[in-house]
Coordinates of C-alpha atoms in Angstrom, one line a residue:
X1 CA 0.0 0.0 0.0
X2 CA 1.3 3.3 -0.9
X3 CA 1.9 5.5 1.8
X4 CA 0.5 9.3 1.0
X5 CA 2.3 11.8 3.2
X6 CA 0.7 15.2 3.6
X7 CA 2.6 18.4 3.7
X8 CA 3.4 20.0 7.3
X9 CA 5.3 23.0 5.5
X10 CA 3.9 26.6 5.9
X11 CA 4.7 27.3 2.5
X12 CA 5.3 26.0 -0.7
X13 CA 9.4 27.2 -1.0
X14 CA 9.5 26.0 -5.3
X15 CA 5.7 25.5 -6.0
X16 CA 4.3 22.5 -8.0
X17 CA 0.9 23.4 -7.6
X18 CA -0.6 25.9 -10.5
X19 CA -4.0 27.4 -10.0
X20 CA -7.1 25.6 -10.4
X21 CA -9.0 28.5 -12.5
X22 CA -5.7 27.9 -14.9
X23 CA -6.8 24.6 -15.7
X24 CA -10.3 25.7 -15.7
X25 CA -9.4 28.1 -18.8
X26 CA -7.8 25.6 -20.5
X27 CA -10.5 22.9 -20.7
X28 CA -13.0 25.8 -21.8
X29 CA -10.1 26.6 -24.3
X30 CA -10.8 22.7 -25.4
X31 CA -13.8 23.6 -27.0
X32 CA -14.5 25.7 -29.9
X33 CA -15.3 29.4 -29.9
X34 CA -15.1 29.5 -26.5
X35 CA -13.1 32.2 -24.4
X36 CA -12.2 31.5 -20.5
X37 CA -13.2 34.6 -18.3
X38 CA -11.2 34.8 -14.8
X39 CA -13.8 36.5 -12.2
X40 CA -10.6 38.0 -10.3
X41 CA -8.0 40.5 -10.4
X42 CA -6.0 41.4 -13.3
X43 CA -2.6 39.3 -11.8
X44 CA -4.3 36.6 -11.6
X45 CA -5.2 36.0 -15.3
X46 CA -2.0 37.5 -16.1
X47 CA -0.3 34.7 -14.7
X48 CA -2.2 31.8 -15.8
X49 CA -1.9 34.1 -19.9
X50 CA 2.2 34.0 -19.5
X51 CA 2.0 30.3 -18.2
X52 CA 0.0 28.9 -21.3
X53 CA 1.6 31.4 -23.7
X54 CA 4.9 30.0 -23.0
X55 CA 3.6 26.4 -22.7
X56 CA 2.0 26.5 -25.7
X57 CA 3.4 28.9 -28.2
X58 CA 0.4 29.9 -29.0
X59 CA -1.9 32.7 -28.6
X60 CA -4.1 32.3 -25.9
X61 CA -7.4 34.2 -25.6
X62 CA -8.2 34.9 -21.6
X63 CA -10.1 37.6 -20.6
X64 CA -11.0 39.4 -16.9
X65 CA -13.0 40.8 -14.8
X66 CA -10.5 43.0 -13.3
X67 CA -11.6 43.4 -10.1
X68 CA -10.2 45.8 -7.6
X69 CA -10.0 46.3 -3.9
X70 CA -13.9 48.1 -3.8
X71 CA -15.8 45.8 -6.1
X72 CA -14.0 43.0 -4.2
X73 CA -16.3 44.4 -1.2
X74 CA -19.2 45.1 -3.0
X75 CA -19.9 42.5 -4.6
X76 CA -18.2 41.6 -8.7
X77 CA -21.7 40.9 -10.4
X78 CA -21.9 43.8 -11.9
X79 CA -18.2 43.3 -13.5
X80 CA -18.8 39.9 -14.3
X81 CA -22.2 41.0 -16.1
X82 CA -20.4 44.2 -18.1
X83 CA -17.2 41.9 -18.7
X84 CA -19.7 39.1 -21.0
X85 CA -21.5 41.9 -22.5
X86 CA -18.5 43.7 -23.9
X87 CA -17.0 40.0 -25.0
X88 CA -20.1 39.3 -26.9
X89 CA -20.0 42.5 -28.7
X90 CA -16.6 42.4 -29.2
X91 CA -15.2 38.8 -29.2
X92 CA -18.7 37.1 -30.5
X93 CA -18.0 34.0 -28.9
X94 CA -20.0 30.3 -28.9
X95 CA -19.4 30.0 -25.5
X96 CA -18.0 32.0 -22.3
X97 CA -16.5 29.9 -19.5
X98 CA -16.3 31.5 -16.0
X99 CA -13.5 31.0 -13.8
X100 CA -14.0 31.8 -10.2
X101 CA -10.5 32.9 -7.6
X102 CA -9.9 32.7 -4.6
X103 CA -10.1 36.4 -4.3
X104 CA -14.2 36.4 -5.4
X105 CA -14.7 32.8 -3.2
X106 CA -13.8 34.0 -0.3
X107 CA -16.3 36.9 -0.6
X108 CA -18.6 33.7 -1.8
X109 CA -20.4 35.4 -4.3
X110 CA -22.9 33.2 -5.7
X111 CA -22.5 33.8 -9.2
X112 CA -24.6 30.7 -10.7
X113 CA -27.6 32.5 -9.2
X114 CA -26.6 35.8 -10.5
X115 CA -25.8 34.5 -14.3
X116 CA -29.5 33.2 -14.1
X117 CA -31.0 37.0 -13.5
X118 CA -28.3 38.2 -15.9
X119 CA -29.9 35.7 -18.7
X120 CA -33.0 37.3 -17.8
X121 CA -31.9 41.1 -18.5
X122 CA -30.4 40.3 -21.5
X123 CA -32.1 38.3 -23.8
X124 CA -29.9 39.1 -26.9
X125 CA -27.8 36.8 -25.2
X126 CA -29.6 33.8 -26.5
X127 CA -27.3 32.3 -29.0
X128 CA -24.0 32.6 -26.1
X129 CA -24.0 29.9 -23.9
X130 CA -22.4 30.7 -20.3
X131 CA -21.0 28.4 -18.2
X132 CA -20.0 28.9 -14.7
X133 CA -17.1 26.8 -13.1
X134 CA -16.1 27.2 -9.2
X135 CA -12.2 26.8 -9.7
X136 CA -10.4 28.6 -6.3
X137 CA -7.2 28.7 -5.5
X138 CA -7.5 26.9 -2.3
X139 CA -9.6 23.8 -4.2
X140 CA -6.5 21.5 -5.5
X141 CA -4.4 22.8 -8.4
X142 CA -4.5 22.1 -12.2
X143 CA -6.2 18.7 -12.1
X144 CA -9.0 20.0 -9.9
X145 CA -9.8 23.4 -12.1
X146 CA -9.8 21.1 -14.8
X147 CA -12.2 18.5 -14.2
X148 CA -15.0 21.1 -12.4
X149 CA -14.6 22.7 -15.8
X150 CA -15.5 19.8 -17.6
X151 CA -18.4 18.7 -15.2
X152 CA -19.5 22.2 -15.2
X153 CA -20.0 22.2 -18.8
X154 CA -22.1 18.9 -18.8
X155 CA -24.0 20.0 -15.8
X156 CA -24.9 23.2 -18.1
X157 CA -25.0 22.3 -21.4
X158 CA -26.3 18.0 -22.0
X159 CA -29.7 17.9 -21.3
X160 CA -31.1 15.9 -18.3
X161 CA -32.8 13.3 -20.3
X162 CA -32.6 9.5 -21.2
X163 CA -33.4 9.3 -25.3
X164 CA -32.1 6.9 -28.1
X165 CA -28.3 6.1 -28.2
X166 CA -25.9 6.0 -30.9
X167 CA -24.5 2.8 -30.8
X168 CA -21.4 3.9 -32.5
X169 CA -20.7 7.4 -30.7
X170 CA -18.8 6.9 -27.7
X171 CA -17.6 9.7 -25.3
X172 CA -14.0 10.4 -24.4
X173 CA -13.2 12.9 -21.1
X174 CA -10.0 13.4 -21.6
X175 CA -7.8 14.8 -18.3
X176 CA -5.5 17.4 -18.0
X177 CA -2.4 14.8 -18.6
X178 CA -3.1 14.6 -22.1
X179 CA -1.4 16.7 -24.5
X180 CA -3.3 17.7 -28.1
X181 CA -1.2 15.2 -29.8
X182 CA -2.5 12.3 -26.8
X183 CA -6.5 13.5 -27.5
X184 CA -5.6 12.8 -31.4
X185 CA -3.7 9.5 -30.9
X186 CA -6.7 8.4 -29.2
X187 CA -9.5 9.9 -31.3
X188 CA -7.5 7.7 -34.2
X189 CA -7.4 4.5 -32.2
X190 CA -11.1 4.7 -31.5
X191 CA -11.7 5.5 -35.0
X192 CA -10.1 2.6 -36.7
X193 CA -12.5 0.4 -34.7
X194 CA -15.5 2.5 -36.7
X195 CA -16.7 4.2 -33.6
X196 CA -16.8 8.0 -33.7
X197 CA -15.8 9.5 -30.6
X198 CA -16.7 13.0 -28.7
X199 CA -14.0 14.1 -26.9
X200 CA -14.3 16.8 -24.2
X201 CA -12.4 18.7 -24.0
X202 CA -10.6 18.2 -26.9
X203 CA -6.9 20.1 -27.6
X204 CA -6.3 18.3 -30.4
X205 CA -8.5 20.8 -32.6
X206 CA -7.5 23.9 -31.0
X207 CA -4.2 23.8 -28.8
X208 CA -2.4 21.7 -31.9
X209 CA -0.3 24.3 -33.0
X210 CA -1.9 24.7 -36.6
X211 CA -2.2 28.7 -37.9
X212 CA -5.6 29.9 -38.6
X213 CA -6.0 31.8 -42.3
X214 CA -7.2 34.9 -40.6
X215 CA -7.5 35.9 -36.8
X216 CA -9.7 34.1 -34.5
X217 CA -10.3 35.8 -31.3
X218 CA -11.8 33.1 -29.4
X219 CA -10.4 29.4 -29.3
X220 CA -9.2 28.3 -32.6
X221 CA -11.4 25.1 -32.5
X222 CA -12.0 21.9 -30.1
X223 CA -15.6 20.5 -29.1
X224 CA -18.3 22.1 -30.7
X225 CA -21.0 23.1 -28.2
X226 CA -23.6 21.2 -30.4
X227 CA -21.6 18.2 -29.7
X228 CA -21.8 18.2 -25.6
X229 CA -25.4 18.8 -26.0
X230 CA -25.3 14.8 -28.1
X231 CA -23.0 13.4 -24.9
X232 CA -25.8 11.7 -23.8
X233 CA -26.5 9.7 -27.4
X234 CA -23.4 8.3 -26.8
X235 CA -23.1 4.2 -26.2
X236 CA -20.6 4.6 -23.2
X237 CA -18.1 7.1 -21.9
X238 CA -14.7 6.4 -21.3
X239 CA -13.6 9.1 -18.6
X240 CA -9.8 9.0 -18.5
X241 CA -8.1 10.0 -15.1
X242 CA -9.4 9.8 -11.8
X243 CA -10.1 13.7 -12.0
X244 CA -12.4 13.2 -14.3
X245 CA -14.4 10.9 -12.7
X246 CA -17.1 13.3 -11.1
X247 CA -17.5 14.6 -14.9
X248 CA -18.3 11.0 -15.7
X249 CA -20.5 10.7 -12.9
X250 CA -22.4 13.9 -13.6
X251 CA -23.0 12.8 -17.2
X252 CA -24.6 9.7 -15.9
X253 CA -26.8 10.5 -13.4
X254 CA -28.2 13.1 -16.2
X255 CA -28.8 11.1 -19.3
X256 CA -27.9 7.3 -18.3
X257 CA -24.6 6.6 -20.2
X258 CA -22.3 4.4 -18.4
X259 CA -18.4 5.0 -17.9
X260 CA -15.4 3.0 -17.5
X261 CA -12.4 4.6 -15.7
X262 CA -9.0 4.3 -17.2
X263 CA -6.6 5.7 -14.7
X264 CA -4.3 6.0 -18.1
X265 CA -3.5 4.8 -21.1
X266 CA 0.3 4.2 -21.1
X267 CA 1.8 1.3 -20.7
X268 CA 1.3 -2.1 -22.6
X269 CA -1.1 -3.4 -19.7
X270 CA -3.0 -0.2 -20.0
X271 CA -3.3 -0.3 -23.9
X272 CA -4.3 -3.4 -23.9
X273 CA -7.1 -2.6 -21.0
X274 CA -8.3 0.7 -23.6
X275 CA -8.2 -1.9 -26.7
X276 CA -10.4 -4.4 -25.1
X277 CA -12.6 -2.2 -24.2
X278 CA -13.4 -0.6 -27.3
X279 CA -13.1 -4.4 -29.1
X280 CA -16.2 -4.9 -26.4
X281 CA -17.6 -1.8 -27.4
X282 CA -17.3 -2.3 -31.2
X283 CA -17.4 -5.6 -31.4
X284 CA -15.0 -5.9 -33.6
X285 CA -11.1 -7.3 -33.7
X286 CA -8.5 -4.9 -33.7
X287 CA -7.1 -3.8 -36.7
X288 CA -4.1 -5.5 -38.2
X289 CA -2.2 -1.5 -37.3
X290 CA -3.3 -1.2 -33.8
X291 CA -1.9 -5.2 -33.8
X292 CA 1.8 -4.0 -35.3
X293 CA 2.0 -0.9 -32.9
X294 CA 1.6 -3.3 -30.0
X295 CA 3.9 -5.6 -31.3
X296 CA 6.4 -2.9 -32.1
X297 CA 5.7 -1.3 -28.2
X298 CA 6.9 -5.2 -26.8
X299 CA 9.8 -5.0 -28.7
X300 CA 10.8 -1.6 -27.5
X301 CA 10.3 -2.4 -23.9
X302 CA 12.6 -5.4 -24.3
X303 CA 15.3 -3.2 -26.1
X304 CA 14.9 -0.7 -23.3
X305 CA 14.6 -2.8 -20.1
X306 CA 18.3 -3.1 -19.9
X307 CA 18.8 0.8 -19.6
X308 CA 15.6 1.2 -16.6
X309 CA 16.4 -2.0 -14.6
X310 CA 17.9 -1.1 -11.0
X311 CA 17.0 2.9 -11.8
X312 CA 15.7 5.1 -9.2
X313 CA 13.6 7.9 -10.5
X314 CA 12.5 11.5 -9.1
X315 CA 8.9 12.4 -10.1
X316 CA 7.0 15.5 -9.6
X317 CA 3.8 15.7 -11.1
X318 CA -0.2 16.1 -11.2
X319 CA -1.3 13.0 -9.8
X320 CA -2.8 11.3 -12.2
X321 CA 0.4 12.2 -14.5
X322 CA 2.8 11.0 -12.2
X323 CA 0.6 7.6 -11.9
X324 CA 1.0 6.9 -15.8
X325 CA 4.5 7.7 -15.7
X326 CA 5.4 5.3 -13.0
X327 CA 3.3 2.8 -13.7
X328 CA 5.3 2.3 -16.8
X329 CA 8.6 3.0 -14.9
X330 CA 8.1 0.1 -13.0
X331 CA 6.8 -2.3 -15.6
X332 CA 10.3 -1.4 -17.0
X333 CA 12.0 -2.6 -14.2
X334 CA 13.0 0.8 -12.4
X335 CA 11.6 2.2 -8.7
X336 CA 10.2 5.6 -8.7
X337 CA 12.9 6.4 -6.1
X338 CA 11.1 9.8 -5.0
X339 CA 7.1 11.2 -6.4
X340 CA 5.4 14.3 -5.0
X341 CA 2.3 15.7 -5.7
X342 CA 0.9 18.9 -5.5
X343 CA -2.3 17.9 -3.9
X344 CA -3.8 15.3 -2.6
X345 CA -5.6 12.6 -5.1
X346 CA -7.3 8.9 -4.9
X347 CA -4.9 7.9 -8.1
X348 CA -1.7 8.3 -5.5
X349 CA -2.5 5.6 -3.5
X350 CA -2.2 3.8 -6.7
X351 CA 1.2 4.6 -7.5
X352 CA 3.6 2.2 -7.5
X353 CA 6.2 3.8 -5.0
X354 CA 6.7 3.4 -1.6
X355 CA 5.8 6.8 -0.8
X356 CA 4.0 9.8 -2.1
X357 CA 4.7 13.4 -1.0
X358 CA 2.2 16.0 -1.4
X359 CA 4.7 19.0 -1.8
X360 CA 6.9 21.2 -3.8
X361 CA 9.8 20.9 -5.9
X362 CA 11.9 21.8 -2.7
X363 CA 10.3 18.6 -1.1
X364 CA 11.5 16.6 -4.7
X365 CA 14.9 18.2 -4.1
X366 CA 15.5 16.8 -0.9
X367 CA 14.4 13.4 -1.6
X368 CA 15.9 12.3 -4.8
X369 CA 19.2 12.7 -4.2
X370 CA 20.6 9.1 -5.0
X371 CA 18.2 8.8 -8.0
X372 CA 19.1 8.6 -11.6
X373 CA 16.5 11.0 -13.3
X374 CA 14.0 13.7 -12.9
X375 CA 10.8 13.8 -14.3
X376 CA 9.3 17.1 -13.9
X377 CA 8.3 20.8 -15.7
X378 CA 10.4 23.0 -16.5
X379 CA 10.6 24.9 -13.0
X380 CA 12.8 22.0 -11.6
X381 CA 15.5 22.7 -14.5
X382 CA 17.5 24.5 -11.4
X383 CA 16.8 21.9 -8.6
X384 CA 18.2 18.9 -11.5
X385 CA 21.2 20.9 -12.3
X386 CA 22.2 21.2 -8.4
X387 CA 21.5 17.7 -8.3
X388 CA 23.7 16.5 -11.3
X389 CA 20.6 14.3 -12.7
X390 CA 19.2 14.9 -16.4
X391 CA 15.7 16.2 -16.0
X392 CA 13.0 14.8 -18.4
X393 CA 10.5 17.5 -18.8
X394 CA 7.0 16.9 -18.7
X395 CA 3.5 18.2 -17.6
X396 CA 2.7 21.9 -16.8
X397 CA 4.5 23.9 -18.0
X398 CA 7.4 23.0 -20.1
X399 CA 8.7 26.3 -21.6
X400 CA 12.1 25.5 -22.0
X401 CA 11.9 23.0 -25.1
X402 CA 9.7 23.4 -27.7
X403 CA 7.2 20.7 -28.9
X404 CA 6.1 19.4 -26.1
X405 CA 1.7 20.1 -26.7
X406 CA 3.1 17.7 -29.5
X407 CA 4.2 14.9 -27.4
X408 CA 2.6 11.4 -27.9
X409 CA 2.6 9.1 -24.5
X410 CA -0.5 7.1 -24.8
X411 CA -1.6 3.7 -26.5
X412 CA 1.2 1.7 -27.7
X413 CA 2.2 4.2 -30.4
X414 CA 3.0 6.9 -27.7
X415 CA 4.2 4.4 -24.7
X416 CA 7.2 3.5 -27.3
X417 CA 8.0 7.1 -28.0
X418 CA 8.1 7.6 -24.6
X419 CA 10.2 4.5 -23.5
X420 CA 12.7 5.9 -26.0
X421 CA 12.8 9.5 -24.7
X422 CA 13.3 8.3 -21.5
X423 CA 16.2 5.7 -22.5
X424 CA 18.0 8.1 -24.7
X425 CA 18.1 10.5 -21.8
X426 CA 19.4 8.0 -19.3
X427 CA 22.0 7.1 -22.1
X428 CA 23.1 10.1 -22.5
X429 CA 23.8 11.0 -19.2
X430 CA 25.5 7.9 -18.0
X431 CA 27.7 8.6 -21.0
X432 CA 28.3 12.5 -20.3
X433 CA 29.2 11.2 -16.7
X434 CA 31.8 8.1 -17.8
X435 CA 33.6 10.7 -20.5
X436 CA 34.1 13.4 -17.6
X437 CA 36.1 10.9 -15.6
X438 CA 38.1 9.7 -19.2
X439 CA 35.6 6.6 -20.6
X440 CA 34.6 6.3 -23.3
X441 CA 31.0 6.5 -24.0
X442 CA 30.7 3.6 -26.8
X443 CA 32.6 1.3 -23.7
X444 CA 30.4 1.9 -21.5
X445 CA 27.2 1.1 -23.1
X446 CA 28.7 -2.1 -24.4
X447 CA 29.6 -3.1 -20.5
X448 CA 26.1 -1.8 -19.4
X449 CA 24.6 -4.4 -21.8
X450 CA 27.4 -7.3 -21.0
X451 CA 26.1 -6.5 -16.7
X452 CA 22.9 -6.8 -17.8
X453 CA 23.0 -9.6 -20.1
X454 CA 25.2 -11.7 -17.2
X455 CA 22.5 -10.9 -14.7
X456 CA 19.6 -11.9 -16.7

């Protein structure tokens, strides 16, 4: 049983944790013609706009309600209300997700109820649909903005009813540890079993890093709003992370659909969990490509098992990021030698590690000293450096390498390139390490194989 050990520090010292209302925004920015709207002060959107601007490389539309010191007091409807009036008129968006702070929680503002008598007062809004998340500081960190966002939207937008399915629609919640490129490897893989899925929020059509012929002030594309509305046609859902799982819940307590949890999909174990599923689904075989990929993925992971056995990796991460990550660590044959969390989650205890820390990146300095690697953002570039250890970036944000919304690390396609990344890194650095002390790197892989090969 993993142990999960909560934080005693007053203060985070070299924060993991990024704002829940930032992963709000980027769900909503998952769906198309949509534009995120922090109900807080200026600096608060300001931060979450540099985070994603230099995550992404991208333009990111993000809007405010600026409020200040006396409408803090008063009471932000009024802002809130003036803010989606002068969007619409300006912006002309499908849809206007709401972010609540921790600045207009605290005041607990009740702005569900107030959106209602807003709707009423302006009835050219009919063709704008609004959608209300409550995404405070205080409530988790990227994982958690996330998935309210996504429940929010079904709990506005699907209709509370139980009609005819579509036998061949099936629903994919896809969590915040998917990049673009993960929401279109998997739309693919469900696709060449004939299904057609609806994936919410989906990246993959907006956050891809293609250019738009003229500008777009709102998202650049993603999950119609039609196409939530038809979330409940669907034959099943397949919610993917434990964050998502209220989202899942919510869409089945309104319209019927079942859901099947998939903590992730890397890893041959999980793959093969996601491909029986939708086999069961379609009822169909899998296709002779999905049957090469997987072949290919076993023959990476026994090329690669000779450069992870015996490794002790350092992993910061969102929870259910981290659990993908060393879930296939350890099928590889190396122990997550340190894992911190920003907050705490039901997917840690499910982490194979002995411990998890819900911390910082000054708590994952402190602990993986004797490990081989890093696995975090780009914030603990520093902390790796001190350390001596490579530093495989990965989650939110990475702004220090370029490509990485375009990473692929699900189904056996993406668990491969992964694998590789990972080996290649660990290569490299044991090589860097036997030159500085006058090896030769081309030596030392050849006795690293002839060890291993003794051993096994």
């Amino acid at each position: 049983m993993t142990e999960v050990v909560p934080s005693t520090k007053a203060c985070a010292v070299n924060p993991l944790k990024v704002s829940p209302a930032l992963g709000g925004a980027m769900a909503f920015l998952g769906v198309d013609g949509s534009l995120p709207l922090f109900h807080g002060s200026q600096g608060c959107t300001a931060f979450a706009l540099v985070l994603m601007v230099r995550h992404f490389h991208e333009a990111i539309p993000l809007q405010t309600t600026a409020m200040s010191e006396l409408t803090t007091i008063l009471g932000g409807a009024d802002n809130v209300e003036a803010a989606i009036g002068n969007i619409r008129e300006r912006n002309q968006p499908k849809l206007i997700g709401i972010l609540s702070t921790a600045l207009t929680e605290t005041r607990g503002e009740d702005i569900g109820a107030e959106l209602k008598a807003m709707r009423e007062r302006h009835p050219e809004w009919h063709d704008l649909d609004l959608v209300y998340a409550s995404t405070p500081d205080y409530g988790g960190s990227l994982e958690e903005g996330w998935g309210a966002s996504v429940k929010a939207m079904i709990e506005t937008l699907v209709p509370e009813e139980r009609g005819p399915r579509t036998l061949r629609q099936v629903n994919v919640l896809a969590g915040s540890h998917l990049t673009p490129a993960d929401a279109e490897e998997i739309r693919e893989i469900i696709e060449s079993f004939g299904l057609s899925p609806l994936i919410l929020p989906d990246l993959a059509g907006s956050l891809d890093g293609h250019v738009p012929d003229h500008h777009i002030p709102t998202s650049l594309g993603g999950t119609p709003p039609a196409a939530i509305r038809e979330l409940g046609r669907s034959a099943v859902t397949f919610a993917m992370g434990e964050h998502m799982r209220p989202a899942a819940e919510a869409l089945t307590r309104r319209t019927g659909v079942p859901f099947r949890l998939f903590d992730h999909v890397t890893g041959l174990a999980a793959s093969d969990a996601f491909i029986a599923a939708l086999m069961e689904v379609s009822g169909t075989p899998a296709p002779e490509r999905v049957k090469r990929e997987r072949s290919r993925l076993i023959d990476a992971m026994l090329d690669g098992h000779f450069f992870f056995e015996g490794k002790h990796i350092a992993i910061a991460a969102e929870s259910d990021l981290l659990l993908a990550v060393a879930a296939l660590l350890a099928a590889m044959g190396a122990h997550v030698g340190a894992a911190v969390i920003p907050c705490p989650s039901p997917a840690a205890a499910r982490v194979p590690a002995a411990r998890v820390l819900v911390g910082d990146l000054g708590d994952l300095e402190k602990a993986a000293h004797g490990c081989d690697l890093v696995i975090a953002n780009s914030h603990a570039r520093e902390l790796a450096e001190r350390l001596g250890l490579p530093l495989f970036r990965l989650g939110f944000p990475v702004f220090d390498r370029l490509g990485g919304p375009q990473r692929v690390s699900v189904g056996y396609r993406g668990t491969r390139c992964l694998i590789f990344d990972l080996a290649n890194l660990l290569l490299d650095h044991a090589a860097g390490a036997h030159a500085a002390v006058g090896g030769n790197a081309h030596e030392l892989l050849e006795e690293e194989h002839h060890a291993q090969a003794q051993a096994g």
